CSV table of C-alpha atoms in Angstrom, one decimal:
chain,number,residue,atom,x,y,z
Q,10,UNK,CA,14.9,-24.3,38.3
Q,11,UNK,CA,18.3,-23.6,39.9
Q,12,UNK,CA,18.9,-19.9,41.1
Q,13,UNK,CA,22.1,-18.4,39.9
Q,14,UNK,CA,21.7,-15.0,41.6
Q,15,UNK,CA,19.2,-12.8,43.3
Q,16,UNK,CA,19.4,-9.0,43.2
Q,17,UNK,CA,17.7,-6.8,45.7
Q,18,UNK,CA,16.7,-3.3,44.7
Q,19,UNK,CA,15.7,-0.9,47.5
Q,20,UNK,CA,13.6,1.7,45.7
Q,21,UNK,CA,11.8,4.9,46.8
Q,22,UNK,CA,8.8,6.2,44.7
Q,23,UNK,CA,7.0,9.5,45.5
Q,24,UNK,CA,3.2,9.2,45.5
Q,25,UNK,CA,1.3,11.9,43.6
Q,26,UNK,CA,-0.6,12.7,46.7
Q,27,UNK,CA,-0.1,11.5,50.3
Q,28,UNK,CA,-2.1,8.3,51.2
Q,29,UNK,CA,-3.7,8.7,54.6
Q,30,UNK,CA,-5.5,6.1,56.8
Q,31,UNK,CA,-6.3,6.0,60.4
Q,32,UNK,CA,-2.9,4.7,61.3
Q,33,UNK,CA,-0.4,6.4,59.1
Q,34,UNK,CA,0.4,9.0,56.2
Q,35,UNK,CA,2.5,7.7,53.4
Q,36,UNK,CA,4.2,10.3,51.2
Q,37,UNK,CA,7.0,8.2,49.7
Q,38,UNK,CA,6.7,4.5,49.0
Q,39,UNK,CA,9.9,2.5,49.7
Q,40,UNK,CA,9.8,-1.1,48.3
Q,41,UNK,CA,12.1,-4.0,47.6
Q,42,UNK,CA,12.3,-5.2,44.0
Q,43,UNK,CA,13.6,-8.8,43.8
Q,44,UNK,CA,15.3,-9.9,40.5
Q,45,UNK,CA,15.8,-13.7,40.5
Q,46,UNK,CA,18.0,-15.1,37.7
Q,47,UNK,CA,18.4,-18.9,37.0
Q,48,UNK,CA,21.2,-20.8,35.7
Q,49,UNK,CA,19.7,-20.7,32.2
Q,50,UNK,CA,19.5,-16.9,32.2
Q,51,UNK,CA,15.8,-16.5,32.8
Q,52,UNK,CA,14.8,-13.6,35.1
Q,53,UNK,CA,11.8,-13.2,37.2
Q,54,UNK,CA,10.7,-10.2,39.3
Q,55,UNK,CA,8.9,-10.0,42.7
Q,56,UNK,CA,8.3,-7.1,45.0
Q,57,UNK,CA,8.6,-6.8,48.9
Q,58,UNK,CA,5.8,-4.6,50.1
Q,59,UNK,CA,6.6,-4.2,53.8
Q,60,UNK,CA,6.5,-0.5,54.8
Q,61,UNK,CA,9.4,1.3,56.5
Q,62,UNK,CA,7.7,1.3,59.9
Q,63,UNK,CA,5.7,-1.4,61.4
Q,64,UNK,CA,2.3,0.2,61.3
Q,65,UNK,CA,0.5,-2.3,59.0
Q,66,UNK,CA,2.2,-5.5,60.3
Q,67,UNK,CA,5.3,-6.2,62.4
Q,68,UNK,CA,7.4,-6.4,59.2
Q,69,UNK,CA,9.4,-3.5,57.8
Q,70,UNK,CA,11.4,-3.1,54.7
Q,71,UNK,CA,14.7,-3.4,56.7
Q,72,UNK,CA,13.5,-6.7,58.3
Q,73,UNK,CA,12.4,-8.1,54.9
Q,74,UNK,CA,15.8,-7.2,53.5
Q,75,UNK,CA,17.6,-8.9,56.3
Q,76,UNK,CA,15.4,-12.1,56.0
Q,77,UNK,CA,15.8,-12.3,52.3
Q,78,UNK,CA,19.6,-11.7,52.2
Q,79,UNK,CA,20.6,-13.8,55.3
Q,80,UNK,CA,18.1,-16.6,55.2
Q,81,UNK,CA,15.7,-17.0,52.4
Q,82,UNK,CA,17.9,-16.5,49.3
Q,83,UNK,CA,20.7,-18.8,50.7
Q,84,UNK,CA,18.1,-21.5,51.5
Q,85,UNK,CA,16.5,-21.3,48.0
Q,86,UNK,CA,19.9,-21.1,46.1
Q,87,UNK,CA,20.9,-24.3,47.7
Q,88,UNK,CA,17.8,-26.1,46.2
Q,89,UNK,CA,16.6,-27.2,42.8
Q,90,UNK,CA,13.0,-26.1,42.4
Q,91,UNK,CA,10.6,-28.0,40.3
Q,92,UNK,CA,7.7,-25.5,40.9
Q,93,UNK,CA,7.1,-22.2,42.7
Q,94,UNK,CA,4.9,-24.0,45.2
Q,95,UNK,CA,8.2,-25.6,46.5
Q,96,UNK,CA,9.1,-22.2,48.1
Q,97,UNK,CA,6.4,-22.3,50.7
Q,98,UNK,CA,7.7,-25.8,52.0
Q,99,UNK,CA,11.3,-24.8,51.8
Q,100,UNK,CA,10.8,-21.6,53.9
Q,101,UNK,CA,8.6,-23.3,56.4
Q,102,UNK,CA,11.4,-23.3,58.9
Q,103,UNK,CA,11.4,-19.5,59.0
Q,104,UNK,CA,8.7,-18.2,61.2
Q,105,UNK,CA,6.2,-15.6,59.7
Q,106,UNK,CA,7.9,-12.8,57.6
Q,107,UNK,CA,5.2,-13.3,54.9
Q,108,UNK,CA,6.1,-10.2,52.9
Q,109,UNK,CA,9.7,-11.3,52.6
Q,110,UNK,CA,8.5,-14.8,51.5
Q,111,UNK,CA,6.2,-13.2,48.9
Q,112,UNK,CA,9.0,-11.1,47.5
Q,113,UNK,CA,11.2,-14.0,46.6
Q,114,UNK,CA,8.3,-16.4,45.8
Q,115,UNK,CA,6.7,-13.8,43.4
Q,116,UNK,CA,10.0,-13.6,41.5
Q,117,UNK,CA,10.2,-17.3,41.2
Q,118,UNK,CA,6.6,-17.5,40.0
Q,119,UNK,CA,7.4,-15.0,37.3
Q,120,UNK,CA,10.7,-16.9,36.5
Q,121,UNK,CA,8.7,-20.2,36.2
Q,122,UNK,CA,6.0,-18.8,34.0
Q,123,UNK,CA,8.7,-17.4,31.6
Q,124,UNK,CA,10.5,-20.7,31.5
Q,125,UNK,CA,7.2,-22.3,30.6
Q,126,UNK,CA,6.3,-19.7,28.0
Q,127,UNK,CA,3.0,-18.9,29.7
Q,128,UNK,CA,1.5,-15.9,31.5
Q,129,UNK,CA,1.6,-15.7,35.2
Q,130,UNK,CA,-2.2,-15.7,35.2
Q,131,UNK,CA,-2.2,-18.9,33.4
Q,132,UNK,CA,0.3,-20.4,35.6
Q,133,UNK,CA,-1.8,-19.7,38.6
Q,134,UNK,CA,-4.9,-21.0,37.0
Q,135,UNK,CA,-6.5,-17.7,36.1
Q,136,UNK,CA,-9.2,-17.5,33.5
Q,137,UNK,CA,-10.3,-13.8,33.3
Q,138,UNK,CA,-9.1,-11.8,30.3
Q,139,UNK,CA,-9.9,-8.5,32.0
Q,140,UNK,CA,-10.4,-7.6,35.7
Q,141,UNK,CA,-12.6,-4.9,37.2
Q,142,UNK,CA,-10.7,-2.0,38.7
Q,143,UNK,CA,-11.4,-0.5,42.1
Q,144,UNK,CA,-9.7,2.3,43.8
Q,145,UNK,CA,-9.0,3.4,47.3
Q,146,UNK,CA,-9.4,7.0,48.5
Q,147,UNK,CA,-7.3,8.0,51.4
Q,148,UNK,CA,-8.6,9.9,54.4
Q,149,UNK,CA,-8.8,13.7,54.0
Q,150,UNK,CA,-11.3,16.5,54.4
Q,151,UNK,CA,-14.7,15.2,53.2
Q,152,UNK,CA,-15.0,17.8,50.4
Q,153,UNK,CA,-11.6,16.7,49.1
Q,154,UNK,CA,-12.6,13.1,49.3
Q,155,UNK,CA,-15.9,13.7,47.4
Q,156,UNK,CA,-14.1,15.5,44.7
Q,157,UNK,CA,-11.6,12.6,44.3
Q,158,UNK,CA,-14.4,10.0,44.3
Q,159,UNK,CA,-16.2,11.9,41.5
Q,160,UNK,CA,-12.9,12.0,39.6
Q,161,UNK,CA,-12.3,8.3,40.0
Q,162,UNK,CA,-15.9,7.4,39.0
Q,163,UNK,CA,-15.4,9.5,35.8
Q,164,UNK,CA,-12.2,7.5,35.2
Q,165,UNK,CA,-14.3,4.3,35.1
Q,166,UNK,CA,-13.6,2.7,38.5
Q,167,UNK,CA,-16.4,0.4,39.5
Q,168,UNK,CA,-15.8,0.2,43.2
Q,169,UNK,CA,-14.7,2.9,45.7
Q,170,UNK,CA,-13.1,2.3,49.0
Q,171,UNK,CA,-12.9,5.0,51.6
Q,172,UNK,CA,-11.0,5.1,54.9
Q,173,UNK,CA,-13.1,5.6,58.0
Q,174,UNK,CA,-12.5,6.2,61.8
Q,175,UNK,CA,-14.8,7.1,64.7
Q,176,UNK,CA,-14.3,10.8,64.1
Q,177,UNK,CA,-15.1,10.5,60.4
Q,178,UNK,CA,-17.5,7.7,59.5
Q,179,UNK,CA,-21.3,8.3,59.6
Q,180,UNK,CA,-21.1,11.9,58.3
Q,181,UNK,CA,-18.6,11.0,55.5
Q,182,UNK,CA,-20.6,7.9,54.3
Q,183,UNK,CA,-23.8,10.0,54.4
Q,184,UNK,CA,-22.3,12.7,52.3
Q,185,UNK,CA,-20.9,10.2,49.7
Q,186,UNK,CA,-24.3,8.5,49.4
Q,187,UNK,CA,-26.0,11.9,48.9
Q,188,UNK,CA,-24.0,12.5,45.7
Q,189,UNK,CA,-23.3,8.8,44.7
Q,190,UNK,CA,-26.3,6.8,45.9
Q,191,UNK,CA,-25.7,3.7,43.8
Q,192,UNK,CA,-21.9,3.4,43.4
Q,193,UNK,CA,-20.3,0.1,44.9
Q,194,UNK,CA,-18.9,1.7,48.1
Q,195,UNK,CA,-16.9,0.1,50.9
Q,196,UNK,CA,-15.4,1.4,54.1
Q,197,UNK,CA,-12.0,0.4,55.4
Q,198,UNK,CA,-11.5,1.0,59.1
Q,199,UNK,CA,-7.9,-0.4,59.6
Q,200,UNK,CA,-8.8,-1.6,63.1
Q,201,UNK,CA,-10.1,1.8,64.3
Q,202,UNK,CA,-13.1,0.4,66.3
Q,203,UNK,CA,-13.8,-2.0,69.2
Q,204,UNK,CA,-16.9,-4.0,70.2
Q,205,UNK,CA,-17.8,-0.9,72.2
Q,206,UNK,CA,-18.6,0.7,68.9
Q,207,UNK,CA,-21.2,-1.9,67.7
Q,208,UNK,CA,-24.2,0.5,67.9
Q,209,UNK,CA,-22.1,3.1,65.9
Q,210,UNK,CA,-21.2,0.5,63.2
Q,211,UNK,CA,-24.8,-0.7,63.0
Q,212,UNK,CA,-25.8,2.7,61.8
Q,213,UNK,CA,-23.7,2.2,58.7
Q,214,UNK,CA,-26.2,-0.7,57.6
Q,215,UNK,CA,-28.6,1.9,56.2
Q,216,UNK,CA,-26.1,3.0,53.5
Q,217,UNK,CA,-25.9,-0.2,51.6
Q,218,UNK,CA,-22.1,-0.7,51.8
Q,219,UNK,CA,-20.4,-3.4,49.9
Q,220,UNK,CA,-18.6,-4.3,53.1
Q,221,UNK,CA,-16.7,-2.9,56.2
Q,222,UNK,CA,-13.1,-3.9,56.1
Q,223,UNK,CA,-11.2,-4.8,59.2
Q,224,UNK,CA,-13.2,-2.8,61.7
Q,225,UNK,CA,-11.6,-4.5,64.8
Q,226,UNK,CA,-8.1,-5.4,65.9
Q,227,UNK,CA,-5.6,-6.7,63.4
Q,228,UNK,CA,-5.0,-10.0,65.2
Q,229,UNK,CA,-8.7,-10.7,66.0
Q,230,UNK,CA,-11.0,-13.3,64.7
Q,231,UNK,CA,-13.3,-14.0,67.6
Q,232,UNK,CA,-14.7,-10.5,68.2
Q,233,UNK,CA,-15.2,-10.0,64.4
Q,234,UNK,CA,-17.5,-13.0,64.6
Q,235,UNK,CA,-19.5,-11.3,67.4
Q,236,UNK,CA,-19.7,-8.1,65.4
Q,237,UNK,CA,-20.7,-9.8,62.2
Q,238,UNK,CA,-23.7,-11.3,64.0
Q,239,UNK,CA,-24.9,-7.8,64.8
Q,240,UNK,CA,-24.4,-6.2,61.3
Q,241,UNK,CA,-26.3,-6.6,58.1
Q,242,UNK,CA,-23.3,-5.2,56.3
Q,243,UNK,CA,-20.7,-7.8,55.4
Q,244,UNK,CA,-17.5,-7.7,57.4
Q,245,UNK,CA,-14.3,-8.2,55.3
Q,246,UNK,CA,-11.2,-9.3,57.1
Q,247,UNK,CA,-7.7,-8.0,55.9
Q,248,UNK,CA,-5.0,-7.9,58.5
Q,249,UNK,CA,-6.6,-10.7,60.5
Q,250,UNK,CA,-5.9,-13.1,57.6
Q,251,UNK,CA,-2.2,-13.7,57.7
Q,252,UNK,CA,-2.3,-17.4,56.6
Q,253,UNK,CA,-4.3,-20.1,55.2
Q,254,UNK,CA,-5.2,-21.3,58.7
Q,255,UNK,CA,-6.3,-17.9,59.7
Q,256,UNK,CA,-8.8,-17.8,56.8
Q,257,UNK,CA,-10.0,-21.4,57.7
Q,258,UNK,CA,-10.6,-20.4,61.3
Q,259,UNK,CA,-12.4,-17.2,60.3
Q,260,UNK,CA,-14.8,-18.9,58.1
Q,261,UNK,CA,-15.4,-21.6,60.6
Q,262,UNK,CA,-16.3,-18.9,63.2
Q,263,UNK,CA,-18.4,-16.9,60.7
Q,264,UNK,CA,-16.1,-14.0,61.4
Q,265,UNK,CA,-16.6,-12.4,58.0
Q,266,UNK,CA,-18.5,-12.8,54.7
Q,267,UNK,CA,-15.7,-11.6,52.5
Q,268,UNK,CA,-11.9,-11.9,52.6
Q,269,UNK,CA,-9.4,-9.5,51.2
Q,270,UNK,CA,-6.4,-11.4,49.8
Q,271,UNK,CA,-3.0,-9.6,49.7
Q,272,UNK,CA,-0.2,-12.0,48.6
Q,273,UNK,CA,2.3,-10.0,50.7
Q,274,UNK,CA,0.2,-10.3,53.8
Q,275,UNK,CA,-0.3,-14.0,53.6
Q,276,UNK,CA,3.1,-15.1,52.4
Q,277,UNK,CA,2.9,-15.6,48.7
Q,278,UNK,CA,0.9,-16.4,45.6
Q,279,UNK,CA,0.7,-20.1,46.4
Q,280,UNK,CA,-1.0,-19.4,49.8
Q,281,UNK,CA,-3.2,-16.8,48.1
Q,282,UNK,CA,-4.4,-19.4,45.7
Q,283,UNK,CA,-5.2,-21.9,48.5
Q,284,UNK,CA,-7.2,-19.2,50.3
Q,285,UNK,CA,-9.0,-18.4,47.1
Q,286,UNK,CA,-9.9,-22.0,46.6
Q,287,UNK,CA,-11.1,-22.5,50.2
Q,288,UNK,CA,-13.3,-19.4,50.0
Q,289,UNK,CA,-14.7,-20.5,46.6
Q,290,UNK,CA,-15.6,-23.9,48.1
Q,291,UNK,CA,-17.7,-22.0,50.8
Q,292,UNK,CA,-19.1,-19.4,48.5
Q,293,UNK,CA,-17.2,-16.5,50.2
Q,294,UNK,CA,-16.2,-13.9,47.6
Q,295,UNK,CA,-12.7,-12.5,47.7
Q,296,UNK,CA,-10.9,-9.5,46.2
Q,297,UNK,CA,-7.3,-8.4,45.9
Q,298,UNK,CA,-6.1,-5.6,48.2
Q,299,UNK,CA,-3.4,-3.2,47.4
Q,300,UNK,CA,-0.2,-2.2,49.2
Q,301,UNK,CA,0.7,0.9,47.2
Q,302,UNK,CA,2.8,-1.4,45.0
Q,303,UNK,CA,4.9,-0.4,42.0
Q,304,UNK,CA,4.1,-1.9,38.7
Q,305,UNK,CA,5.9,-5.2,39.6
Q,306,UNK,CA,3.6,-5.9,42.6
Q,307,UNK,CA,0.6,-4.5,40.6
Q,308,UNK,CA,1.4,-7.0,37.8
Q,309,UNK,CA,1.3,-9.9,40.3
Q,310,UNK,CA,-2.0,-8.7,41.7
Q,311,UNK,CA,-3.5,-8.5,38.1
Q,312,UNK,CA,-2.6,-12.1,37.5
Q,313,UNK,CA,-3.9,-13.3,40.8
Q,314,UNK,CA,-7.1,-11.4,40.3
Q,315,UNK,CA,-7.8,-13.4,37.1
Q,316,UNK,CA,-8.7,-16.4,39.3
Q,317,UNK,CA,-12.6,-17.0,39.2
Q,318,UNK,CA,-13.5,-16.4,42.8
Q,319,UNK,CA,-12.1,-12.8,42.6
Q,320,UNK,CA,-15.6,-11.5,42.0
Q,321,UNK,CA,-15.3,-8.1,43.7
Q,322,UNK,CA,-13.1,-5.3,42.1
Q,323,UNK,CA,-9.9,-5.1,44.0
Q,324,UNK,CA,-7.4,-2.3,44.8
Q,325,UNK,CA,-5.9,-2.8,41.4
Q,326,UNK,CA,-5.6,0.7,39.9
Q,327,UNK,CA,-3.8,2.3,37.0
Q,328,UNK,CA,-0.1,3.2,37.4
Q,329,UNK,CA,-1.0,6.8,37.0
Q,330,UNK,CA,-3.3,6.7,40.1
Q,331,UNK,CA,-0.2,6.8,42.4
Q,332,UNK,CA,2.9,7.4,40.2
Q,333,UNK,CA,4.1,10.1,37.8
Q,334,UNK,CA,6.2,7.3,36.2
Q,335,UNK,CA,6.1,3.6,37.0
Q,336,UNK,CA,9.0,1.2,36.8
Q,337,UNK,CA,7.3,-1.0,34.2
Q,338,UNK,CA,6.5,-0.8,30.5
Q,339,UNK,CA,3.8,-0.5,29.4
Q,340,UNK,CA,2.3,1.0,32.5
Q,341,UNK,CA,-1.0,-0.4,33.8
Q,342,UNK,CA,-4.1,1.5,32.4
Q,343,UNK,CA,-7.8,1.3,33.2
Q,344,UNK,CA,-10.1,1.2,30.2
Q,345,UNK,CA,-13.9,1.3,30.7
Q,346,UNK,CA,-13.5,0.3,34.3
Q,347,UNK,CA,-11.3,-2.7,33.8
Q,348,UNK,CA,-7.7,-3.8,33.2
Q,349,UNK,CA,-6.4,-6.3,30.6
Q,350,UNK,CA,-4.8,-9.4,32.0
Q,351,UNK,CA,-1.5,-9.8,30.0
Q,352,UNK,CA,-1.1,-13.0,28.0
Q,353,UNK,CA,2.7,-12.5,27.4
Q,354,UNK,CA,5.0,-14.8,29.4
Q,355,UNK,CA,5.5,-14.1,33.0
Q,356,UNK,CA,4.1,-11.0,34.6
Q,357,UNK,CA,3.6,-9.6,31.0
Q,358,UNK,CA,5.3,-6.3,31.6
Q,359,UNK,CA,8.9,-5.3,31.0
Q,360,UNK,CA,11.0,-3.6,33.6
Q,361,UNK,CA,11.9,0.0,32.9
Q,362,UNK,CA,15.6,-0.3,33.8
Q,363,UNK,CA,16.3,3.4,33.5
Q,364,UNK,CA,13.3,4.3,35.8
Q,365,UNK,CA,14.4,1.6,38.3
Q,366,UNK,CA,17.9,3.0,38.5
Q,367,UNK,CA,16.6,6.5,39.0
Q,368,UNK,CA,14.5,5.5,42.1
Q,369,UNK,CA,17.0,2.9,43.5
Q,370,UNK,CA,18.5,3.8,46.9
Q,371,UNK,CA,20.5,0.6,47.4
Q,372,UNK,CA,21.3,-2.7,45.6
Q,373,UNK,CA,22.8,-6.0,46.6
Q,374,UNK,CA,23.5,-9.1,44.6
Q,375,UNK,CA,23.3,-12.4,46.4
């Protein structure tokens, strides 16, 4: 594969309802859609999922745009690629910036699959024909959250994730369990706790949670190992896993019993697959986290989630969960608690050009 041009689309999509966690409130989601075209006319799409401010990681949309435009795209255009896995090696000289790397690498994976005439899921080694759908419920008043949880359960979602923090944890989980005693329920803390909160976190053990996600600092692995020793509830690591080596170290230290894989956070689909394989070899289940993606990013997550060790429903929801109108056709839908894995070539969805143009703030061709 030889890249002919790469177009960056800066888009802004308004969420149906604000998404709130312990660190930030997101009303409008700005993203980078990457459109990579090769010299034979094939086109692949990727998505840059960095937020506009550095609350989740140090990357932002603006830094991703800069890294893509001035470093990554020129590097890759100067090469002939035999496989998408080449991207990881070719961009090794650029430190970190995993979300920018994923944006261009994801587009090249889609491009490669289309050239081969196979689905992205097949290209990655996926086997599932359908994936179970989970959903995240943002922080709000408990009554509002309970109503939304009931609505999502009625829609067929098989796993519910709620955001917690010290001022809203035990009482919230207790209330949810009162009305939904058997639903697969997990709590996401977004680093809202420290080791001083061990006794408080231990009280969550009684509620049979699927996991507690990222309770401690985003860059920590060691303290999570101490915490996991004290908890019956599995700890799941999210922000702490920014690379394959982070995952290897975390498993070596017994810092968690579950890992959340977000391709944007770890630097691409190739790295995601390596982490998946590592976890599978050690009987550590994984699931695919969400980043409030458009349909492009969601399509990549669906393909990744078709790999066999993605045994826990991920944050892969219907397009209508977040958007009045998505930028793909057809939109992602949940049926009987699951989502079909497309078998058409590439990501298996078409870009809705008209909607993309409507939500585009800026565009640049490199």
